[in-house]
């Protein structure tokens, strides 16, 4: 599967990744790989989150509040990526299409959400469906912040569709699908998916989170809940989607535990 150039926003898994420095680097002139226009862009360097992430792995503060810096956008052609100096050949074609132009011009959507949706569209056109799902989920996060619940629900549903259209999902990805469905108020689908995962007798950490999701679904609770709410105090076991799965090697937890510090 084609993947974007590695950077602070690793859409193939779960958003910004830890970097050697914190904050944004000084702006520099960057040439867009699509249209050749030069513009001043900052390369994002994530700050360590102090709070627990949400069940869908949206990071805690202060990283949570830096979404506006996660992607660069060319002011001329609108191309969006973590680093616009790089582009997959299919991405270059995607930027010139009518759907892409309409998407970045849609004033009914919050500007930040449009940026993530534009990136999702480019990723989908390259065939990176799981990466496109991640970017679409992050558009839903932007809609949450903009108090646009209808858009947030719709984009969570679109993210689930992209996840399911891609390669088979493992247990940690399925946990996030369940949470996205619940947050989108697709309670029947969320419940069925949660029950199917529970029936596979997953590891204890996965089973614990799915049990929480099942309780929330039964209560028709579509609200935000954090990883901490899924772990019985004083347990410090990671969220199901962050636990190590030997056959897959490094897990989400291994990648974020170095910069998520729980008090």
mmCIF file of C-alpha atoms in Angstrom:
data_model
loop_
_atom_site.group_PDB
_atom_site.id
_atom_site.type_symbol
_atom_site.label_atom_id
_atom_site.label_comp_id
_atom_site.label_asym_id
_atom_site.label_seq_id
_atom_site.Cartn_x
_atom_site.Cartn_y
_atom_site.Cartn_z
ATOM 1 C CA UNK A 1 0.000 0.000 0.000
ATOM 2 C CA UNK A 2 1.345 3.420 -0.889
ATOM 3 C CA UNK A 3 2.141 5.574 2.109
ATOM 4 C CA UNK A 4 2.771 9.280 2.577
ATOM 5 C CA UNK A 5 6.256 10.508 3.265
ATOM 6 C CA UNK A 6 7.020 9.827 6.958
ATOM 7 C CA UNK A 7 6.467 12.907 9.041
ATOM 8 C CA UNK A 8 4.720 14.193 12.149
ATOM 9 C CA UNK A 9 1.348 13.034 10.836
ATOM 10 C CA UNK A 10 1.646 9.293 10.229
ATOM 11 C CA UNK A 11 -1.822 8.731 8.825
ATOM 12 C CA UNK A 12 -1.292 5.040 8.248
ATOM 13 C CA UNK A 13 -1.680 4.453 11.985
ATOM 14 C CA UNK A 14 -2.748 7.116 14.412
ATOM 15 C CA UNK A 15 -1.810 10.718 13.771
ATOM 16 C CA UNK A 16 1.179 12.657 15.027
ATOM 17 C CA UNK A 17 4.181 10.619 16.035
ATOM 18 C CA UNK A 18 6.878 11.438 18.569
ATOM 19 C CA UNK A 19 9.764 13.518 17.304
ATOM 20 C CA UNK A 20 13.160 14.435 18.676
ATOM 21 C CA UNK A 21 12.071 18.000 19.374
ATOM 22 C CA UNK A 22 8.925 19.739 20.497
ATOM 23 C CA UNK A 23 7.025 22.621 18.970
ATOM 24 C CA UNK A 24 7.061 23.774 15.370
ATOM 25 C CA UNK A 25 10.283 24.271 13.473
ATOM 26 C CA UNK A 26 10.972 27.734 12.068
ATOM 27 C CA UNK A 27 9.063 28.394 8.813
ATOM 28 C CA UNK A 28 11.037 27.701 5.662
ATOM 29 C CA UNK A 29 10.425 28.044 1.949
ATOM 30 C CA UNK A 30 8.950 24.815 0.588
ATOM 31 C CA UNK A 31 8.280 23.983 -3.063
ATOM 32 C CA UNK A 32 4.958 22.203 -3.615
ATOM 33 C CA UNK A 33 5.492 18.823 -5.269
ATOM 34 C CA UNK A 34 2.240 19.205 -7.208
ATOM 35 C CA UNK A 35 2.343 22.700 -8.710
ATOM 36 C CA UNK A 36 5.869 23.918 -7.932
ATOM 37 C CA UNK A 37 4.719 26.982 -6.002
ATOM 38 C CA UNK A 38 7.007 28.032 -3.163
ATOM 39 C CA UNK A 39 5.482 29.035 0.184
ATOM 40 C CA UNK A 40 6.570 29.392 3.769
ATOM 41 C CA UNK A 41 5.667 26.303 5.769
ATOM 42 C CA UNK A 42 6.445 25.009 9.246
ATOM 43 C CA UNK A 43 7.265 21.357 9.875
ATOM 44 C CA UNK A 44 5.354 20.236 12.934
ATOM 45 C CA UNK A 45 7.193 18.743 15.898
ATOM 46 C CA UNK A 46 4.762 17.173 18.389
ATOM 47 C CA UNK A 47 4.769 18.167 22.034
ATOM 48 C CA UNK A 48 4.422 15.410 24.648
ATOM 49 C CA UNK A 49 0.786 14.895 25.692
ATOM 50 C CA UNK A 50 0.223 14.787 29.437
ATOM 51 C CA UNK A 51 -3.365 13.529 29.446
ATOM 52 C CA UNK A 52 -4.693 10.117 28.498
ATOM 53 C CA UNK A 53 -5.839 9.748 24.877
ATOM 54 C CA UNK A 54 -9.454 9.134 23.955
ATOM 55 C CA UNK A 55 -10.595 5.588 23.160
ATOM 56 C CA UNK A 56 -10.096 6.400 19.470
ATOM 57 C CA UNK A 57 -6.531 7.466 20.347
ATOM 58 C CA UNK A 58 -6.965 11.188 19.900
ATOM 59 C CA UNK A 59 -4.059 12.379 22.062
ATOM 60 C CA UNK A 60 -4.414 14.314 25.284
ATOM 61 C CA UNK A 61 -3.355 17.888 25.838
ATOM 62 C CA UNK A 62 -1.252 19.753 24.990
ATOM 63 C CA UNK A 63 -0.769 17.744 21.764
ATOM 64 C CA UNK A 64 -4.561 17.558 21.391
ATOM 65 C CA UNK A 65 -4.781 21.284 20.726
ATOM 66 C CA UNK A 66 -2.132 21.432 17.996
ATOM 67 C CA UNK A 67 -4.135 19.910 15.130
ATOM 68 C CA UNK A 68 -3.928 23.086 13.064
ATOM 69 C CA UNK A 69 -0.184 22.463 12.720
ATOM 70 C CA UNK A 70 -0.264 18.800 11.701
ATOM 71 C CA UNK A 71 -0.564 19.348 7.947
ATOM 72 C CA UNK A 72 0.889 21.731 5.388
ATOM 73 C CA UNK A 73 -1.228 23.114 2.547
ATOM 74 C CA UNK A 74 -0.111 24.737 -0.681
ATOM 75 C CA UNK A 75 -1.726 28.183 -0.995
ATOM 76 C CA UNK A 76 -1.871 27.859 -4.794
ATOM 77 C CA UNK A 77 -3.161 24.374 -5.689
ATOM 78 C CA UNK A 78 -4.476 23.352 -2.268
ATOM 79 C CA UNK A 79 -2.401 20.165 -1.987
ATOM 80 C CA UNK A 80 -2.352 18.921 1.615
ATOM 81 C CA UNK A 81 0.193 16.625 3.236
ATOM 82 C CA UNK A 82 2.454 16.458 6.267
ATOM 83 C CA UNK A 83 5.176 17.710 3.927
ATOM 84 C CA UNK A 84 3.962 19.160 0.624
ATOM 85 C CA UNK A 85 7.440 18.892 -0.884
ATOM 86 C CA UNK A 86 6.616 15.215 -1.500
ATOM 87 C CA UNK A 87 3.722 13.699 -3.456
ATOM 88 C CA UNK A 88 2.718 10.286 -4.749
ATOM 89 C CA UNK A 89 2.039 10.369 -8.531
ATOM 90 C CA UNK A 90 -1.610 9.544 -7.885
ATOM 91 C CA UNK A 91 -1.801 12.433 -5.431
ATOM 92 C CA UNK A 92 -0.698 14.855 -8.144
ATOM 93 C CA UNK A 93 -3.566 13.667 -10.331
ATOM 94 C CA UNK A 94 -6.048 13.814 -7.431
ATOM 95 C CA UNK A 95 -5.352 17.475 -6.692
ATOM 96 C CA UNK A 96 -6.436 18.439 -10.195
ATOM 97 C CA UNK A 97 -9.842 16.749 -10.003
ATOM 98 C CA UNK A 98 -13.186 18.512 -9.608
ATOM 99 C CA UNK A 99 -14.068 16.648 -6.361
ATOM 100 C CA UNK A 100 -10.852 17.829 -4.719
ATOM 101 C CA UNK A 101 -11.423 21.420 -5.808
ATOM 102 C CA UNK A 102 -14.997 21.311 -4.516
ATOM 103 C CA UNK A 103 -13.892 19.834 -1.223
ATOM 104 C CA UNK A 104 -11.318 22.505 -0.380
ATOM 105 C CA UNK A 105 -13.780 25.238 -1.392
ATOM 106 C CA UNK A 106 -16.729 23.947 0.662
ATOM 107 C CA UNK A 107 -17.415 26.787 3.086
ATOM 108 C CA UNK A 108 -20.043 24.742 4.954
ATOM 109 C CA UNK A 109 -17.264 22.680 6.554
ATOM 110 C CA UNK A 110 -14.846 24.000 9.201
ATOM 111 C CA UNK A 111 -11.571 25.065 7.528
ATOM 112 C CA UNK A 112 -9.409 22.689 9.563
ATOM 113 C CA UNK A 113 -11.715 19.779 8.837
ATOM 114 C CA UNK A 114 -11.501 20.567 5.118
ATOM 115 C CA UNK A 115 -7.733 20.235 5.323
ATOM 116 C CA UNK A 116 -7.950 16.752 6.816
ATOM 117 C CA UNK A 117 -10.661 15.734 4.344
ATOM 118 C CA UNK A 118 -8.504 16.943 1.467
ATOM 119 C CA UNK A 119 -5.642 14.833 2.744
ATOM 120 C CA UNK A 120 -8.016 11.869 3.126
ATOM 121 C CA UNK A 121 -9.162 12.286 -0.476
ATOM 122 C CA UNK A 122 -5.582 12.289 -1.735
ATOM 123 C CA UNK A 123 -4.743 9.205 0.314
ATOM 124 C CA UNK A 124 -7.822 7.372 -0.918
ATOM 125 C CA UNK A 125 -6.857 8.101 -4.515
ATOM 126 C CA UNK A 126 -3.426 6.566 -3.873
ATOM 127 C CA UNK A 127 -5.092 3.414 -2.542
ATOM 128 C CA UNK A 128 -4.063 4.005 1.086
ATOM 129 C CA UNK A 129 -7.528 3.334 2.504
ATOM 130 C CA UNK A 130 -6.592 2.878 6.143
ATOM 131 C CA UNK A 131 -4.522 6.056 6.007
ATOM 132 C CA UNK A 132 -7.513 7.854 4.467
ATOM 133 C CA UNK A 133 -9.666 6.530 7.324
ATOM 134 C CA UNK A 134 -7.277 8.043 9.860
ATOM 135 C CA UNK A 135 -7.365 11.442 8.153
ATOM 136 C CA UNK A 136 -11.167 11.310 7.947
ATOM 137 C CA UNK A 137 -11.384 10.477 11.659
ATOM 138 C CA UNK A 138 -9.206 13.494 12.368
ATOM 139 C CA UNK A 139 -11.607 15.635 10.346
ATOM 140 C CA UNK A 140 -14.261 14.388 12.781
ATOM 141 C CA UNK A 141 -12.068 15.533 15.670
ATOM 142 C CA UNK A 142 -11.902 18.982 14.081
ATOM 143 C CA UNK A 143 -15.697 18.948 13.760
ATOM 144 C CA UNK A 144 -15.979 18.027 17.440
ATOM 145 C CA UNK A 145 -13.898 21.077 18.324
ATOM 146 C CA UNK A 146 -15.973 23.282 16.010
ATOM 147 C CA UNK A 147 -19.190 22.034 17.684
ATOM 148 C CA UNK A 148 -20.463 20.433 14.496
ATOM 149 C CA UNK A 149 -21.800 17.103 15.824
ATOM 150 C CA UNK A 150 -23.672 16.171 12.643
ATOM 151 C CA UNK A 151 -20.488 16.488 10.584
ATOM 152 C CA UNK A 152 -18.463 14.630 13.213
ATOM 153 C CA UNK A 153 -20.902 11.712 13.141
ATOM 154 C CA UNK A 154 -20.927 11.609 9.344
ATOM 155 C CA UNK A 155 -17.135 11.641 9.076
ATOM 156 C CA UNK A 156 -16.750 8.924 11.693
ATOM 157 C CA UNK A 157 -19.073 6.815 9.568
ATOM 158 C CA UNK A 158 -16.966 7.539 6.487
ATOM 159 C CA UNK A 159 -13.809 6.616 8.389
ATOM 160 C CA UNK A 160 -15.326 3.253 9.315
ATOM 161 C CA UNK A 161 -16.264 2.611 5.683
ATOM 162 C CA UNK A 162 -12.672 3.305 4.604
ATOM 163 C CA UNK A 163 -11.225 1.049 7.310
ATOM 164 C CA UNK A 164 -13.513 -1.759 6.236
ATOM 165 C CA UNK A 165 -12.747 -1.269 2.552
ATOM 166 C CA UNK A 166 -9.027 -1.699 3.186
ATOM 167 C CA UNK A 167 -6.985 -4.693 4.333
ATOM 168 C CA UNK A 168 -8.388 -6.898 7.116
ATOM 169 C CA UNK A 169 -8.506 -5.191 10.497
ATOM 170 C CA UNK A 170 -6.703 -6.545 13.539
ATOM 171 C CA UNK A 171 -8.049 -6.392 17.093
ATOM 172 C CA UNK A 172 -6.546 -3.001 17.945
ATOM 173 C CA UNK A 173 -7.974 -1.407 14.795
ATOM 174 C CA UNK A 174 -11.358 -3.029 15.408
ATOM 175 C CA UNK A 175 -11.528 -1.435 18.855
ATOM 176 C CA UNK A 176 -11.231 1.971 17.177
ATOM 177 C CA UNK A 177 -13.898 1.044 14.625
ATOM 178 C CA UNK A 178 -16.268 0.155 17.473
ATOM 179 C CA UNK A 179 -15.581 3.484 19.158
ATOM 180 C CA UNK A 180 -16.098 5.415 15.912
ATOM 181 C CA UNK A 181 -19.421 3.653 15.308
ATOM 182 C CA UNK A 182 -20.572 4.363 18.856
ATOM 183 C CA UNK A 183 -19.582 8.036 18.589
ATOM 184 C CA UNK A 184 -21.470 8.164 15.267
ATOM 185 C CA UNK A 185 -24.561 6.776 17.053
ATOM 186 C CA UNK A 186 -24.532 3.663 14.853
ATOM 187 C CA UNK A 187 -25.270 1.655 17.980
ATOM 188 C CA UNK A 188 -26.530 -1.531 16.298
ATOM 189 C CA UNK A 189 -23.449 -1.835 14.083
ATOM 190 C CA UNK A 190 -21.194 -0.895 16.999
ATOM 191 C CA UNK A 191 -22.784 -3.537 19.200
ATOM 192 C CA UNK A 192 -22.528 -6.254 16.569
ATOM 193 C CA UNK A 193 -18.887 -5.416 15.859
ATOM 194 C CA UNK A 194 -18.055 -5.341 19.572
ATOM 195 C CA UNK A 195 -19.783 -8.693 20.147
ATOM 196 C CA UNK A 196 -17.898 -10.274 17.245
ATOM 197 C CA UNK A 197 -14.575 -9.079 18.614
ATOM 198 C CA UNK A 198 -15.435 -10.229 22.147
ATOM 199 C CA UNK A 199 -16.328 -13.678 20.785
ATOM 200 C CA UNK A 200 -12.759 -14.137 19.514
ATOM 201 C CA UNK A 201 -11.536 -14.238 23.148
ATOM 202 C CA UNK A 202 -9.057 -11.398 22.704
ATOM 203 C CA UNK A 203 -6.295 -10.570 25.217
ATOM 204 C CA UNK A 204 -7.430 -9.259 28.598
ATOM 205 C CA UNK A 205 -6.726 -5.609 27.767
ATOM 206 C CA UNK A 206 -8.748 -5.812 24.555
ATOM 207 C CA UNK A 207 -11.554 -7.643 26.329
ATOM 208 C CA UNK A 208 -11.662 -4.971 29.030
ATOM 209 C CA UNK A 209 -12.030 -2.128 26.555
ATOM 210 C CA UNK A 210 -14.629 -3.970 24.510
ATOM 211 C CA UNK A 211 -16.595 -4.634 27.695
ATOM 212 C CA UNK A 212 -16.595 -0.888 28.378
ATOM 213 C CA UNK A 213 -17.696 -0.179 24.803
ATOM 214 C CA UNK A 214 -20.520 -2.707 25.146
ATOM 215 C CA UNK A 215 -21.765 -0.997 28.313
ATOM 216 C CA UNK A 216 -21.623 2.420 26.647
ATOM 217 C CA UNK A 217 -23.457 1.089 23.593
ATOM 218 C CA UNK A 218 -26.181 -0.448 25.780
ATOM 219 C CA UNK A 219 -26.676 2.967 27.401
ATOM 220 C CA UNK A 220 -26.726 4.700 23.987
ATOM 221 C CA UNK A 221 -23.792 6.782 25.182
ATOM 222 C CA UNK A 222 -22.174 8.486 22.180
ATOM 223 C CA UNK A 223 -19.854 10.655 24.222
ATOM 224 C CA UNK A 224 -16.109 10.957 24.463
ATOM 225 C CA UNK A 225 -14.332 8.599 26.863
ATOM 226 C CA UNK A 226 -10.605 8.298 27.533
ATOM 227 C CA UNK A 227 -8.273 5.343 27.786
ATOM 228 C CA UNK A 228 -8.087 5.958 31.522
ATOM 229 C CA UNK A 229 -11.815 5.217 31.840
ATOM 230 C CA UNK A 230 -11.234 1.758 30.337
ATOM 231 C CA UNK A 231 -8.544 0.804 32.825
ATOM 232 C CA UNK A 232 -9.449 -0.119 36.429
ATOM 233 C CA UNK A 233 -7.349 1.977 38.842
ATOM 234 C CA UNK A 234 -4.561 1.600 39.731
ATOM 235 C CA UNK A 235 -3.854 -0.492 36.630
ATOM 236 C CA UNK A 236 -1.398 0.987 34.178
ATOM 237 C CA UNK A 237 -2.034 -1.497 31.420
ATOM 238 C CA UNK A 238 -2.258 0.199 28.034
ATOM 239 C CA UNK A 239 -5.414 0.547 26.012
ATOM 240 C CA UNK A 240 -6.303 -2.468 23.884
ATOM 241 C CA UNK A 241 -5.262 -0.699 20.705
ATOM 242 C CA UNK A 242 -1.884 0.034 22.257
ATOM 243 C CA UNK A 243 -0.966 -3.416 23.583
ATOM 244 C CA UNK A 244 1.827 -5.410 22.010
ATOM 245 C CA UNK A 245 0.757 -8.080 19.577
ATOM 246 C CA UNK A 246 3.735 -10.308 18.963
ATOM 247 C CA UNK A 247 2.915 -11.207 15.389
ATOM 248 C CA UNK A 248 2.738 -7.554 14.395
ATOM 249 C CA UNK A 249 5.858 -6.379 16.247
ATOM 250 C CA UNK A 250 5.778 -2.781 17.500
ATOM 251 C CA UNK A 251 2.305 -1.750 18.644
ATOM 252 C CA UNK A 252 0.628 1.615 18.917
ATOM 253 C CA UNK A 253 1.385 1.603 22.627
ATOM 254 C CA UNK A 254 5.093 1.054 21.972
ATOM 255 C CA UNK A 255 5.062 4.050 19.651
ATOM 256 C CA UNK A 256 3.284 6.495 21.939
ATOM 257 C CA UNK A 257 4.265 5.389 25.443
ATOM 258 C CA UNK A 258 7.441 7.447 25.239
ATOM 259 C CA UNK A 259 5.526 10.707 24.954
ATOM 260 C CA UNK A 260 2.229 9.986 26.739
ATOM 261 C CA UNK A 261 2.936 10.287 30.463
ATOM 262 C CA UNK A 262 0.065 9.399 32.759
ATOM 263 C CA UNK A 263 0.150 11.062 36.152
#
